[in-house]
Coordinates of N, CA and C in Angstrom, one line a residue:
M1 N 134.8 -41.1 -34.9 CA 135.3 -39.7 -34.5 C 136.8 -40.0 -35.2
E2 N 136.9 -38.8 -35.7 CA 138.5 -38.7 -36.5 C 139.1 -38.0 -35.4
T3 N 140.5 -38.4 -35.6 CA 141.8 -38.2 -34.5 C 142.6 -37.3 -35.5
T4 N 143.2 -36.5 -34.9 CA 144.0 -35.6 -35.9 C 145.3 -35.5 -35.2
A5 N 146.7 -35.8 -36.0 CA 147.8 -36.0 -35.2 C 149.2 -35.4 -36.2
A6 N 150.1 -35.1 -35.6 CA 151.3 -34.5 -36.4 C 152.2 -36.0 -36.8
A7 N 152.2 -35.7 -38.2 CA 152.8 -37.2 -39.0 C 154.4 -36.9 -38.6
P8 N 154.7 -38.3 -39.2 CA 156.4 -38.6 -38.9 C 157.2 -38.1 -40.5
Y9 N 156.7 -37.2 -41.3 CA 156.8 -37.0 -42.3 C 157.0 -35.7 -43.0
H10 N 157.4 -34.8 -43.9 CA 157.1 -33.4 -44.3 C 157.0 -34.0 -45.9
S11 N 155.7 -33.7 -46.3 CA 155.3 -34.0 -47.9 C 154.0 -33.2 -47.6
N12 N 153.7 -32.9 -49.1 CA 152.6 -31.9 -49.2 C 151.8 -33.2 -50.0
Q13 N 152.0 -34.3 -50.2 CA 151.1 -35.1 -51.0 C 150.3 -35.9 -49.9
K14 N 148.9 -36.3 -50.1 CA 148.0 -36.8 -49.2 C 147.9 -38.5 -49.6
L15 N 147.8 -39.1 -48.5 CA 148.0 -40.5 -48.7 C 146.9 -41.1 -47.7
V16 N 146.1 -42.2 -48.4 CA 145.1 -42.8 -47.8 C 146.0 -44.2 -47.4
I17 N 145.8 -44.7 -46.0 CA 146.4 -46.0 -46.0 C 145.5 -47.0 -45.1
H18 N 145.2 -48.2 -45.9 CA 144.4 -48.9 -45.2 C 145.1 -50.1 -44.8
L19 N 145.2 -50.3 -43.2 CA 145.8 -51.4 -42.6 C 144.7 -52.6 -42.5
I20 N 145.4 -53.6 -43.0 CA 144.4 -55.0 -43.1 C 145.3 -56.0 -42.3
R21 N 144.5 -56.5 -41.4 CA 145.3 -57.9 -40.8 C 144.9 -58.9 -41.6
H22 N 145.7 -59.9 -41.5 CA 145.3 -61.4 -42.5 C 144.4 -61.9 -42.0
A23 N 143.2 -62.7 -42.9 CA 142.5 -63.3 -42.5 C 142.8 -64.9 -41.3
H24 N 141.7 -65.0 -41.1 CA 141.7 -66.1 -40.1 C 142.7 -67.1 -40.6
G25 N 144.1 -67.7 -39.9 CA 144.8 -68.6 -40.4 C 144.9 -70.4 -39.5
L26 N 145.4 -71.0 -39.9 CA 145.4 -72.1 -39.1 C 145.9 -72.4 -37.9
H27 N 146.9 -71.5 -37.9 CA 147.5 -71.2 -36.4 C 146.6 -70.5 -35.7
N28 N 145.7 -69.6 -35.8 CA 144.5 -69.4 -35.3 C 143.7 -70.0 -34.6
L29 N 143.2 -71.1 -35.6 CA 142.6 -72.3 -34.9 C 143.1 -73.1 -34.4
E30 N 144.4 -73.2 -34.4 CA 145.3 -74.3 -33.3 C 144.9 -73.4 -32.0
S31 N 145.3 -72.0 -31.9 CA 145.0 -71.3 -30.5 C 143.7 -71.5 -30.0
E32 N 142.6 -71.9 -30.5 CA 141.1 -71.7 -30.4 C 141.1 -73.1 -29.9
R33 N 141.5 -73.9 -30.2 CA 141.5 -75.4 -29.9 C 142.0 -75.6 -28.8
H34 N 143.2 -75.2 -28.3 CA 144.2 -75.6 -27.3 C 144.6 -74.2 -26.8
R35 N 144.3 -74.4 -25.4 CA 145.0 -73.1 -24.7 C 146.3 -73.4 -24.5
D36 N 146.5 -74.7 -24.4 CA 148.3 -75.0 -23.5 C 149.0 -75.3 -25.4
P37 N 149.9 -74.4 -25.3 CA 150.7 -74.2 -26.7 C 151.4 -75.4 -27.0
L38 N 151.6 -76.5 -25.8 CA 152.4 -77.4 -25.9 C 151.6 -78.3 -26.9
K39 N 150.3 -78.4 -26.9 CA 149.1 -79.3 -27.9 C 149.0 -78.9 -29.1
R40 N 149.2 -77.4 -29.6 CA 149.1 -76.9 -31.0 C 150.0 -77.3 -32.1
I41 N 149.3 -77.5 -33.1 CA 150.2 -78.0 -33.9 C 151.0 -76.8 -34.5
Q42 N 152.4 -76.9 -34.6 CA 153.2 -75.7 -35.2 C 153.3 -75.3 -36.3
Y43 N 152.7 -74.3 -37.1 CA 153.3 -74.2 -38.2 C 154.2 -73.2 -38.3
A44 N 155.2 -73.3 -39.1 CA 155.9 -72.6 -40.0 C 155.6 -71.6 -40.5
D45 N 154.6 -71.9 -41.8 CA 154.4 -70.5 -42.5 C 152.6 -71.0 -42.7
P46 N 151.7 -70.8 -41.6 CA 150.6 -71.5 -41.9 C 149.6 -70.8 -42.9
E47 N 148.7 -71.5 -43.6 CA 147.9 -70.8 -44.8 C 146.9 -70.3 -43.8
L48 N 145.8 -70.0 -45.0 CA 144.5 -69.6 -43.9 C 143.6 -70.8 -43.8
S49 N 142.5 -70.6 -42.9 CA 141.6 -71.7 -42.3 C 140.5 -71.2 -43.1
P50 N 139.6 -72.6 -43.3 CA 138.4 -72.1 -44.1 C 137.3 -71.0 -43.5
L51 N 137.7 -70.7 -42.6 CA 136.8 -69.5 -41.8 C 137.6 -68.1 -42.3
G52 N 139.1 -68.3 -42.9 CA 139.9 -67.3 -43.1 C 139.3 -67.2 -44.8
W53 N 139.2 -68.1 -45.4 CA 138.9 -67.8 -46.8 C 137.5 -67.2 -46.9
Q54 N 136.6 -67.7 -46.4 CA 135.1 -67.0 -46.0 C 135.2 -65.7 -45.6
Q55 N 136.0 -65.1 -44.9 CA 136.2 -63.4 -44.4 C 136.9 -63.2 -45.6
V56 N 137.8 -63.4 -46.3 CA 138.2 -62.9 -47.7 C 137.2 -62.5 -48.8
R57 N 136.6 -63.8 -48.9 CA 135.4 -63.6 -49.8 C 134.1 -62.2 -49.4
E58 N 134.2 -62.7 -47.8 CA 133.0 -61.0 -47.6 C 133.7 -59.7 -47.6
Q59 N 135.1 -59.9 -47.4 CA 135.8 -58.5 -47.0 C 135.8 -58.0 -49.0
R60 N 136.1 -58.8 -49.9 CA 136.5 -58.4 -51.0 C 134.7 -58.0 -51.6
K61 N 133.7 -58.8 -51.2 CA 132.3 -58.5 -51.6 C 132.4 -57.0 -51.5
D62 N 132.3 -56.8 -49.5 CA 132.1 -55.5 -48.8 C 133.1 -54.1 -50.0
L63 N 134.4 -54.8 -50.0 CA 135.2 -53.7 -50.8 C 134.6 -53.0 -52.0
S64 N 134.1 -54.1 -52.5 CA 133.7 -54.2 -53.9 C 132.4 -52.9 -53.8
A65 N 131.4 -53.3 -53.0 CA 130.2 -52.6 -53.2 C 130.8 -51.2 -52.5
S66 N 131.2 -51.0 -51.7 CA 131.6 -49.7 -51.4 C 132.7 -48.7 -52.1
G67 N 133.1 -49.5 -53.0 CA 134.1 -48.7 -54.5 C 135.4 -48.6 -54.2
L68 N 135.8 -48.7 -52.7 CA 137.1 -49.2 -52.3 C 137.8 -50.1 -52.9
L69 N 137.5 -51.0 -53.6 CA 138.4 -52.1 -54.3 C 138.7 -51.5 -55.6
E70 N 138.2 -50.3 -56.3 CA 138.3 -49.8 -57.4 C 139.7 -48.5 -57.2
R71 N 139.1 -47.9 -55.7 CA 140.1 -46.8 -55.8 C 141.9 -47.4 -55.3
I72 N 141.9 -48.3 -54.9 CA 143.1 -48.7 -54.5 C 143.9 -48.8 -55.3
E73 N 145.3 -48.0 -55.5 CA 146.0 -48.0 -56.5 C 147.5 -48.7 -56.1
L74 N 147.4 -49.8 -54.7 CA 148.7 -50.5 -54.8 C 148.3 -51.0 -53.7
V75 N 148.9 -52.5 -53.6 CA 148.6 -53.1 -52.4 C 150.1 -53.9 -51.8
V76 N 150.5 -53.9 -50.7 CA 151.8 -54.0 -50.4 C 151.2 -55.0 -49.3
T77 N 152.1 -56.1 -49.4 CA 151.5 -57.2 -48.4 C 153.0 -57.9 -47.9
S78 N 152.7 -58.6 -46.4 CA 153.8 -59.4 -45.9 C 154.1 -60.5 -46.7
P79 N 155.3 -60.9 -47.1 CA 155.7 -62.2 -47.8 C 155.2 -63.6 -47.0
L80 N 154.7 -63.4 -46.1 CA 154.0 -65.0 -45.3 C 152.8 -65.4 -46.1
T81 N 152.7 -66.3 -46.4 CA 151.5 -67.3 -47.1 C 150.1 -66.8 -46.8
R82 N 150.1 -66.5 -45.3 CA 148.6 -66.1 -45.0 C 147.9 -65.1 -45.4
T83 N 149.3 -63.9 -45.5 CA 148.8 -62.8 -46.1 C 148.9 -62.4 -47.4
L84 N 149.6 -63.2 -48.0 CA 149.8 -63.3 -49.4 C 148.3 -63.9 -50.1
Q85 N 147.7 -64.6 -49.3 CA 146.6 -65.5 -49.8 C 145.3 -64.5 -49.5
T86 N 145.7 -63.5 -48.3 CA 144.5 -62.5 -48.1 C 144.7 -61.6 -49.1
S87 N 146.0 -61.1 -49.4 CA 146.0 -60.2 -50.7 C 145.6 -60.2 -51.7
V88 N 145.8 -61.5 -52.3 CA 145.6 -62.0 -53.6 C 144.1 -62.5 -53.7
G89 N 143.4 -62.7 -52.3 CA 141.9 -63.4 -52.4 C 141.0 -62.1 -52.5
I90 N 141.4 -60.9 -51.7 CA 140.7 -59.9 -51.8 C 140.9 -59.0 -52.9
F91 N 142.1 -58.5 -53.3 CA 142.6 -57.8 -54.5 C 143.0 -58.3 -55.6
G92 N 143.3 -59.5 -56.0 CA 143.6 -59.6 -57.0 C 142.6 -60.6 -57.9
S93 N 142.9 -60.6 -59.2 CA 142.1 -60.9 -60.3 C 141.3 -62.5 -60.4
P94 N 140.0 -62.5 -60.6 CA 139.6 -63.8 -60.7 C 140.1 -64.2 -61.6
L95 N 140.5 -65.7 -61.6 CA 140.9 -66.2 -62.8 C 139.9 -67.1 -63.9
K96 N 140.1 -67.0 -65.1 CA 139.3 -67.3 -66.0 C 139.7 -68.6 -66.8
D97 N 139.3 -69.5 -66.6 CA 139.5 -70.7 -67.4 C 139.3 -70.7 -68.8
E98 N 140.6 -70.8 -69.8 CA 140.8 -70.9 -71.3 C 140.2 -72.1 -71.7
N99 N 139.8 -73.0 -70.9 CA 139.6 -74.3 -71.4 C 138.5 -75.2 -71.4
T100 N 138.3 -74.8 -69.8 CA 137.2 -75.9 -69.0 C 136.5 -74.9 -68.3
V101 N 136.9 -73.7 -68.2 CA 136.1 -72.6 -67.6 C 136.5 -72.8 -66.1
G102 N 137.7 -73.3 -66.0 CA 137.7 -73.4 -64.4 C 139.4 -73.9 -64.0
N103 N 140.3 -74.2 -64.9 CA 141.4 -74.2 -64.5 C 142.0 -72.9 -64.8
G104 N 141.9 -72.0 -65.7 CA 142.4 -70.9 -65.6 C 143.7 -70.5 -66.4
Y105 N 144.1 -71.5 -67.1 CA 145.2 -71.4 -67.8 C 145.6 -71.6 -69.6
Q106 N 146.0 -70.4 -70.0 CA 146.5 -70.4 -71.2 C 147.7 -70.6 -71.8
N107 N 148.2 -71.4 -72.6 CA 149.5 -71.7 -72.4 C 150.8 -72.0 -71.2
G108 N 149.8 -72.2 -70.2 CA 150.4 -72.2 -68.8 C 150.5 -70.9 -68.1
I109 N 150.0 -69.9 -68.4 CA 149.8 -69.0 -67.9 C 148.2 -68.5 -67.3
K110 N 148.4 -68.4 -66.5 CA 146.8 -67.9 -65.6 C 146.5 -66.8 -65.8
T111 N 145.1 -66.4 -66.6 CA 144.5 -65.3 -67.0 C 143.6 -64.2 -66.3
P112 N 143.8 -63.3 -65.8 CA 142.8 -62.3 -65.2 C 141.9 -62.0 -66.4
I113 N 140.4 -61.7 -65.7 CA 139.6 -61.3 -66.5 C 139.4 -59.8 -66.2
F114 N 140.2 -59.4 -65.2 CA 139.7 -57.7 -65.0 C 141.1 -57.4 -64.6
N115 N 141.3 -55.8 -64.6 CA 142.6 -55.4 -64.1 C 142.3 -55.4 -62.6
H116 N 143.4 -55.5 -61.8 CA 143.4 -55.2 -60.0 C 144.9 -54.8 -60.0
P117 N 144.9 -53.9 -58.8 CA 145.8 -53.1 -58.1 C 147.2 -54.0 -58.5
P118 N 148.4 -53.4 -58.7 CA 149.9 -53.8 -58.3 C 149.6 -54.3 -57.0
I119 N 150.2 -55.5 -56.8 CA 150.6 -56.4 -55.3 C 151.8 -56.5 -54.9
I120 N 152.3 -56.0 -54.1 CA 154.2 -56.2 -53.6 C 154.2 -56.6 -52.6
A121 N 155.1 -57.4 -52.4 CA 155.5 -57.8 -51.0 C 156.8 -57.0 -50.9
S122 N 156.7 -57.1 -49.3 CA 157.8 -56.5 -48.6 C 157.8 -56.9 -47.6
E123 N 159.4 -57.6 -46.7 CA 159.7 -57.9 -45.4 C 159.6 -56.9 -44.7
L124 N 159.3 -55.2 -45.0 CA 159.3 -54.5 -43.7 C 158.0 -54.3 -43.4
C125 N 157.0 -55.3 -43.5 CA 155.8 -55.1 -42.8 C 155.4 -56.7 -42.2
R126 N 156.4 -57.2 -42.6 CA 156.1 -59.0 -42.0 C 155.9 -59.0 -40.4
E127 N 155.2 -60.0 -39.8 CA 155.0 -60.3 -38.6 C 156.3 -60.1 -37.5
R128 N 156.1 -59.9 -36.4 CA 157.1 -60.1 -35.3 C 158.2 -61.4 -35.8
L129 N 159.8 -61.1 -36.1 CA 160.4 -62.0 -36.1 C 160.6 -63.0 -34.4
S130 N 160.6 -64.1 -34.9 CA 160.7 -65.2 -33.6 C 160.6 -66.9 -34.4
K131 N 160.8 -67.6 -33.8 CA 160.8 -69.0 -33.8 C 159.5 -69.4 -34.5
G132 N 159.5 -70.5 -35.4 CA 158.2 -70.3 -36.4 C 157.5 -69.6 -37.3
R133 N 158.2 -68.4 -37.7 CA 157.5 -67.5 -38.3 C 158.5 -67.1 -39.4
S134 N 158.8 -68.3 -40.0 CA 159.4 -67.9 -41.4 C 159.0 -67.8 -42.6
R135 N 159.3 -67.4 -43.6 CA 158.5 -67.4 -45.1 C 159.1 -68.9 -45.6
G136 N 158.2 -68.7 -46.8 CA 159.0 -69.9 -48.0 C 160.0 -69.1 -48.5
S137 N 160.5 -70.0 -49.5 CA 161.8 -69.4 -50.6 C 161.0 -68.5 -51.6
I138 N 161.6 -67.4 -52.1 CA 160.7 -66.5 -53.1 C 160.5 -67.2 -54.5
S139 N 161.5 -68.4 -54.9 CA 161.0 -69.0 -55.9 C 159.5 -70.1 -55.9
Q140 N 159.6 -70.3 -54.4 CA 158.1 -71.0 -54.1 C 157.2 -70.1 -54.2
C141 N 157.3 -68.9 -54.0 CA 156.2 -67.4 -53.7 C 155.8 -67.3 -54.9
R142 N 156.7 -67.3 -55.8 CA 156.3 -66.6 -56.9 C 155.6 -67.7 -57.7
S143 N 155.9 -69.2 -57.8 CA 155.2 -70.1 -58.2 C 153.8 -69.7 -57.9
R144 N 153.6 -69.8 -56.7 CA 152.1 -70.3 -55.7 C 151.2 -68.7 -56.0
F145 N 151.8 -67.7 -56.0 CA 151.7 -66.1 -56.3 C 152.2 -65.8 -57.2
P146 N 151.9 -65.6 -58.7 CA 152.0 -64.9 -59.9 C 151.5 -63.4 -59.7
Q147 N 150.6 -63.3 -59.3 CA 150.0 -62.2 -59.5 C 150.6 -60.9 -58.6
V148 N 151.8 -61.8 -57.6 CA 152.6 -60.5 -56.2 C 153.9 -60.5 -57.4
D149 N 154.5 -59.2 -57.3 CA 155.7 -58.9 -57.3 C 156.4 -58.9 -56.3
F150 N 157.7 -59.9 -56.4 CA 158.7 -59.9 -55.2 C 159.9 -59.5 -55.5
S151 N 159.7 -58.2 -56.1 CA 161.0 -57.8 -56.8 C 162.0 -57.2 -55.7
L152 N 160.9 -56.8 -54.6 CA 161.4 -56.1 -53.5 C 162.4 -57.0 -52.4
I153 N 162.8 -58.3 -52.6 CA 162.9 -59.2 -51.6 C 163.9 -59.5 -52.3
E154 N 165.2 -59.3 -51.6 CA 166.4 -59.5 -52.3 C 167.1 -61.1 -52.4
R155 N 166.4 -61.4 -51.0 CA 167.2 -63.1 -50.6 C 166.2 -64.1 -51.0
E156 N 166.4 -64.9 -51.7 CA 165.6 -66.5 -51.8 C 165.3 -67.0 -50.5
D157 N 166.2 -67.1 -49.9 CA 165.7 -68.0 -48.6 C 165.6 -67.1 -47.4
D158 N 164.6 -67.3 -46.5 CA 164.7 -66.2 -45.1 C 165.7 -66.0 -44.6
I159 N 166.3 -65.2 -44.3 CA 167.2 -64.9 -43.6 C 167.0 -63.8 -42.2
L160 N 165.7 -63.5 -42.2 CA 165.4 -62.7 -41.1 C 165.1 -63.4 -39.5
W161 N 164.5 -64.6 -39.8 CA 163.5 -64.8 -38.6 C 165.2 -65.4 -37.7
E162 N 164.6 -65.4 -36.4 CA 165.5 -66.1 -35.3 C 164.8 -67.3 -34.8
A163 N 165.8 -68.4 -34.6 CA 165.5 -69.5 -34.2 C 165.2 -69.5 -32.5
D164 N 166.0 -69.0 -31.7 CA 165.6 -68.6 -30.5 C 165.2 -67.1 -29.7
E165 N 165.3 -66.4 -30.6 CA 164.7 -65.1 -30.3 C 163.7 -64.8 -30.6
R166 N 162.8 -63.7 -29.7 CA 161.7 -63.0 -30.2 C 162.0 -61.5 -30.5
E167 N 161.2 -61.1 -31.9 CA 162.1 -59.5 -31.9 C 160.9 -58.9 -30.7
S168 N 161.6 -57.9 -30.2 CA 160.9 -56.9 -29.2 C 159.9 -56.1 -29.8
D169 N 158.8 -55.5 -29.0 CA 158.0 -54.6 -29.6 C 158.5 -53.4 -30.0
E170 N 159.4 -52.8 -29.4 CA 159.9 -51.8 -30.1 C 161.0 -51.6 -31.3
S171 N 161.5 -52.9 -31.6 CA 162.2 -53.3 -32.7 C 161.2 -53.3 -34.2
V172 N 159.7 -53.9 -33.4 CA 158.5 -54.1 -34.2 C 157.9 -52.4 -34.7
A173 N 157.9 -51.4 -33.8 CA 157.3 -50.2 -33.8 C 158.5 -49.3 -34.6
A174 N 159.4 -49.8 -34.4 CA 160.8 -49.1 -35.6 C 160.4 -49.4 -37.0
K175 N 160.5 -50.7 -37.0 CA 160.3 -50.9 -38.5 C 158.7 -50.5 -39.0
G176 N 157.7 -50.5 -38.0 CA 156.5 -50.2 -38.7 C 156.7 -48.8 -39.2
I177 N 157.3 -47.6 -38.1 CA 157.5 -46.5 -38.9 C 158.3 -46.1 -39.9
K178 N 159.5 -47.2 -40.0 CA 160.3 -47.0 -41.2 C 159.5 -47.3 -42.6
F179 N 158.6 -48.2 -42.6 CA 157.6 -48.9 -43.5 C 156.5 -47.7 -43.9
I180 N 156.0 -47.0 -42.9 CA 154.9 -46.0 -43.0 C 156.0 -45.0 -44.1
K181 N 157.1 -44.2 -43.5 CA 157.8 -43.5 -44.5 C 158.0 -43.9 -45.5
W182 N 158.4 -44.8 -45.9 CA 158.9 -45.7 -47.3 C 157.1 -45.1 -48.1
L183 N 156.2 -45.8 -47.2 CA 154.8 -45.5 -48.1 C 154.5 -44.2 -48.6
L184 N 155.2 -43.3 -47.3 CA 154.6 -41.8 -47.5 C 155.8 -41.3 -48.9
A185 N 156.7 -42.0 -49.1 CA 157.4 -41.3 -50.2 C 157.1 -41.7 -51.8
R186 N 156.1 -42.6 -51.4 CA 155.7 -43.4 -52.8 C 154.7 -42.3 -53.7
K187 N 154.3 -42.7 -54.6 CA 153.9 -42.0 -55.5 C 152.1 -41.7 -55.7
E188 N 151.6 -43.3 -54.8 CA 150.3 -43.7 -55.2 C 149.8 -42.8 -53.8
K189 N 148.2 -42.3 -54.1 CA 147.5 -41.6 -53.1 C 146.8 -42.5 -52.4
E190 N 146.6 -43.5 -52.7 CA 145.2 -44.8 -51.8 C 145.9 -46.2 -52.1
I191 N 146.3 -46.6 -50.8 CA 147.3 -47.8 -50.4 C 146.7 -48.9 -49.6
A192 N 146.8 -50.0 -49.7 CA 146.2 -51.3 -48.9 C 147.6 -52.0 -48.2
V193 N 147.7 -52.1 -47.2 CA 148.8 -53.0 -46.7 C 147.8 -54.0 -45.8
V194 N 148.5 -55.3 -46.6 CA 148.1 -56.7 -45.6 C 149.1 -57.2 -44.9
S195 N 149.2 -57.2 -43.6 CA 150.6 -57.2 -42.7 C 149.6 -58.3 -41.6
H196 N 150.1 -57.9 -40.4 CA 149.8 -59.0 -39.1 C 149.7 -58.2 -38.0
G197 N 148.7 -58.8 -37.1 CA 148.1 -58.4 -35.7 C 149.3 -57.5 -35.1
V198 N 150.5 -58.0 -34.8 CA 151.5 -57.4 -33.7 C 152.1 -56.3 -34.5
F199 N 152.5 -56.7 -35.6 CA 152.9 -55.6 -36.2 C 152.1 -54.2 -36.4
L200 N 150.8 -54.1 -37.2 CA 150.2 -53.3 -37.1 C 149.8 -52.7 -35.8
Q201 N 149.4 -53.5 -35.1 CA 149.1 -52.6 -33.5 C 150.2 -51.8 -33.2
Q202 N 151.8 -52.6 -33.1 CA 152.9 -51.6 -32.4 C 153.2 -50.7 -33.4
T203 N 152.8 -50.6 -34.7 CA 152.8 -49.5 -35.8 C 152.0 -48.1 -35.4
L204 N 151.0 -48.6 -35.2 CA 149.7 -47.6 -34.7 C 150.3 -46.7 -33.4
I205 N 150.7 -47.9 -32.7 CA 151.1 -47.4 -30.9 C 152.2 -46.7 -31.1
A206 N 153.0 -46.5 -32.1 CA 154.5 -46.2 -32.1 C 153.9 -44.6 -32.9
L207 N 152.9 -44.5 -33.8 CA 152.6 -43.2 -34.0 C 152.1 -42.3 -33.3
K208 N 151.2 -43.1 -31.8 CA 150.6 -42.4 -31.0 C 151.6 -41.9 -30.3
N209 N 152.7 -42.6 -29.7 CA 154.0 -42.3 -28.9 C 154.2 -41.2 -29.5
E210 N 155.0 -41.1 -30.5 CA 155.9 -40.5 -31.5 C 155.5 -38.8 -31.9
F211 N 153.9 -39.2 -32.5 CA 153.9 -37.8 -33.0 C 152.3 -37.7 -33.0
D212 N 151.4 -38.2 -32.3 CA 150.0 -38.1 -31.9 C 149.2 -38.4 -30.5
S213 N 149.6 -38.1 -29.3 CA 149.3 -38.5 -28.1 C 147.6 -38.7 -28.2
S214 N 147.0 -37.8 -28.8 CA 145.5 -37.8 -28.9 C 144.8 -39.1 -29.6
I215 N 145.7 -40.0 -30.3 CA 145.1 -40.9 -31.0 C 144.2 -41.7 -29.8
E216 N 143.0 -42.3 -30.5 CA 142.1 -42.9 -29.0 C 142.9 -44.3 -28.9
E217 N 142.9 -45.0 -27.5 CA 143.0 -46.1 -27.0 C 142.1 -47.2 -27.8
E218 N 141.3 -47.1 -28.3 CA 140.4 -48.0 -28.8 C 141.1 -48.2 -30.6
F219 N 141.5 -47.3 -31.2 CA 142.5 -47.4 -32.5 C 143.6 -48.2 -32.1
L220 N 143.6 -48.4 -30.9 CA 145.3 -49.1 -30.4 C 145.3 -50.6 -29.8
T221 N 143.5 -51.1 -30.6 CA 143.8 -52.4 -29.6 C 144.0 -53.8 -30.6
P222 N 144.1 -55.1 -30.5 CA 144.3 -55.8 -31.4 C 143.4 -56.1 -32.3
F223 N 144.0 -56.2 -33.8 CA 143.2 -56.3 -35.2 C 142.4 -57.5 -35.1
G224 N 141.5 -57.6 -35.7 CA 140.4 -59.0 -35.6 C 141.2 -59.2 -37.3
N225 N 140.8 -60.6 -37.3 CA 141.4 -61.3 -38.5 C 140.7 -60.7 -39.6
C226 N 141.0 -60.2 -41.0 CA 140.3 -59.4 -41.7 C 139.8 -57.8 -41.7
E227 N 140.2 -57.4 -40.4 CA 139.6 -56.2 -39.8 C 140.9 -55.1 -41.0
I228 N 139.9 -53.7 -40.8 CA 140.9 -52.6 -41.7 C 140.6 -51.3 -41.0
R229 N 141.9 -51.0 -40.7 CA 141.5 -49.6 -40.4 C 142.3 -48.8 -41.1
S230 N 141.7 -47.6 -41.1 CA 142.0 -46.6 -42.3 C 142.6 -45.2 -41.9
L231 N 144.1 -44.8 -42.4 CA 144.3 -43.7 -42.0 C 144.5 -42.8 -43.3
K232 N 144.7 -41.2 -42.7 CA 144.7 -40.2 -44.2 C 145.8 -39.2 -43.8
F233 N 146.5 -39.4 -44.5 CA 148.1 -38.5 -44.3 C 148.1 -37.2 -45.0
F234 N 148.0 -35.9 -44.7 CA 147.8 -34.8 -45.4 C 148.6 -33.9 -45.1
R235 N 149.7 -33.2 -45.5 CA 150.7 -32.3 -45.3 C 151.3 -33.2 -43.9
E236 N 151.0 -32.4 -42.9 CA 151.8 -32.7 -41.7 C 150.3 -33.2 -40.4
S237 N 149.6 -33.6 -41.2 CA 148.5 -34.5 -40.2 C 148.1 -35.8 -40.4
V238 N 147.6 -36.5 -39.7 CA 147.0 -37.9 -40.0 C 145.7 -37.8 -39.3
V239 N 144.9 -38.0 -39.8 CA 143.6 -38.4 -40.0 C 143.0 -39.8 -39.9
R240 N 142.6 -40.1 -38.8 CA 142.0 -41.6 -38.4 C 140.5 -41.5 -39.3
L241 N 140.7 -42.2 -40.3 CA 139.0 -42.1 -41.0 C 138.2 -43.6 -40.4
G242 N 138.8 -44.3 -39.9 CA 137.8 -45.5 -39.1 C 138.1 -46.7 -39.2
Q243 N 137.7 -47.5 -39.1 CA 137.6 -49.3 -38.9 C 136.4 -49.8 -38.8
D244 N 136.6 -50.9 -39.4 CA 135.4 -52.1 -40.1 C 135.0 -52.9 -38.4
Y245 N 136.0 -53.1 -37.8 CA 135.6 -54.3 -36.5 C 135.2 -55.7 -37.0
K246 N 136.0 -55.9 -38.5 CA 135.7 -57.7 -38.1 C 136.6 -58.3 -37.6
K247 N 135.9 -58.9 -36.8 CA 136.8 -59.6 -35.5 C 136.3 -61.1 -35.6
N248 N 136.9 -61.8 -34.7 CA 136.3 -63.3 -34.9 C 135.1 -63.3 -33.9

């Protein structure tokens, strides 16, 4: 069922935004293994788990079959490792080995075998700021993810995370609305956003509270790993296109 609401902007452009939570991470695996937080391995910037990589492969296959993979004009990703891996895994170019059909290097540069949408990293869509949720340096990120544009991030090292404070839901929601307005000011017509569960949920809740009280509660529930929920913004309305319910 579609939901229509007043949107937080004034524009004649039409924009479709696909919100994607990162695939299953090692920190998710620890939470499933140990209910007691004190027994869990603490990851500063966790990578995807084997299940997460499987989810990425399946989502890429599904999006390719549906034609969505070719329609996406831009991918915006959080600069944390699990979102970068999800973004490149789903939307990046497979790499062709120029020497042994395995390494994918030519003169030290990885060579894509077909075009992919630009992938840019933004601090605006990263997870709730708190202890243990810091990103790597931009130099490290560029080295590991050469397909991603990190030019929007000004600081080499992470100065946003707080060692002893947890960002409030209100702060996350405000950041989410700011991010949505930034997307609406861009020229692209169809954008994928790869982010985190809390950020995505609080952004949708803020859209409901501030711009459309009729959005169904079902659409505001926590995201599953690698789940996609899509919205269409057109002039002064936002239409919920649906979700794929990819949950663990």
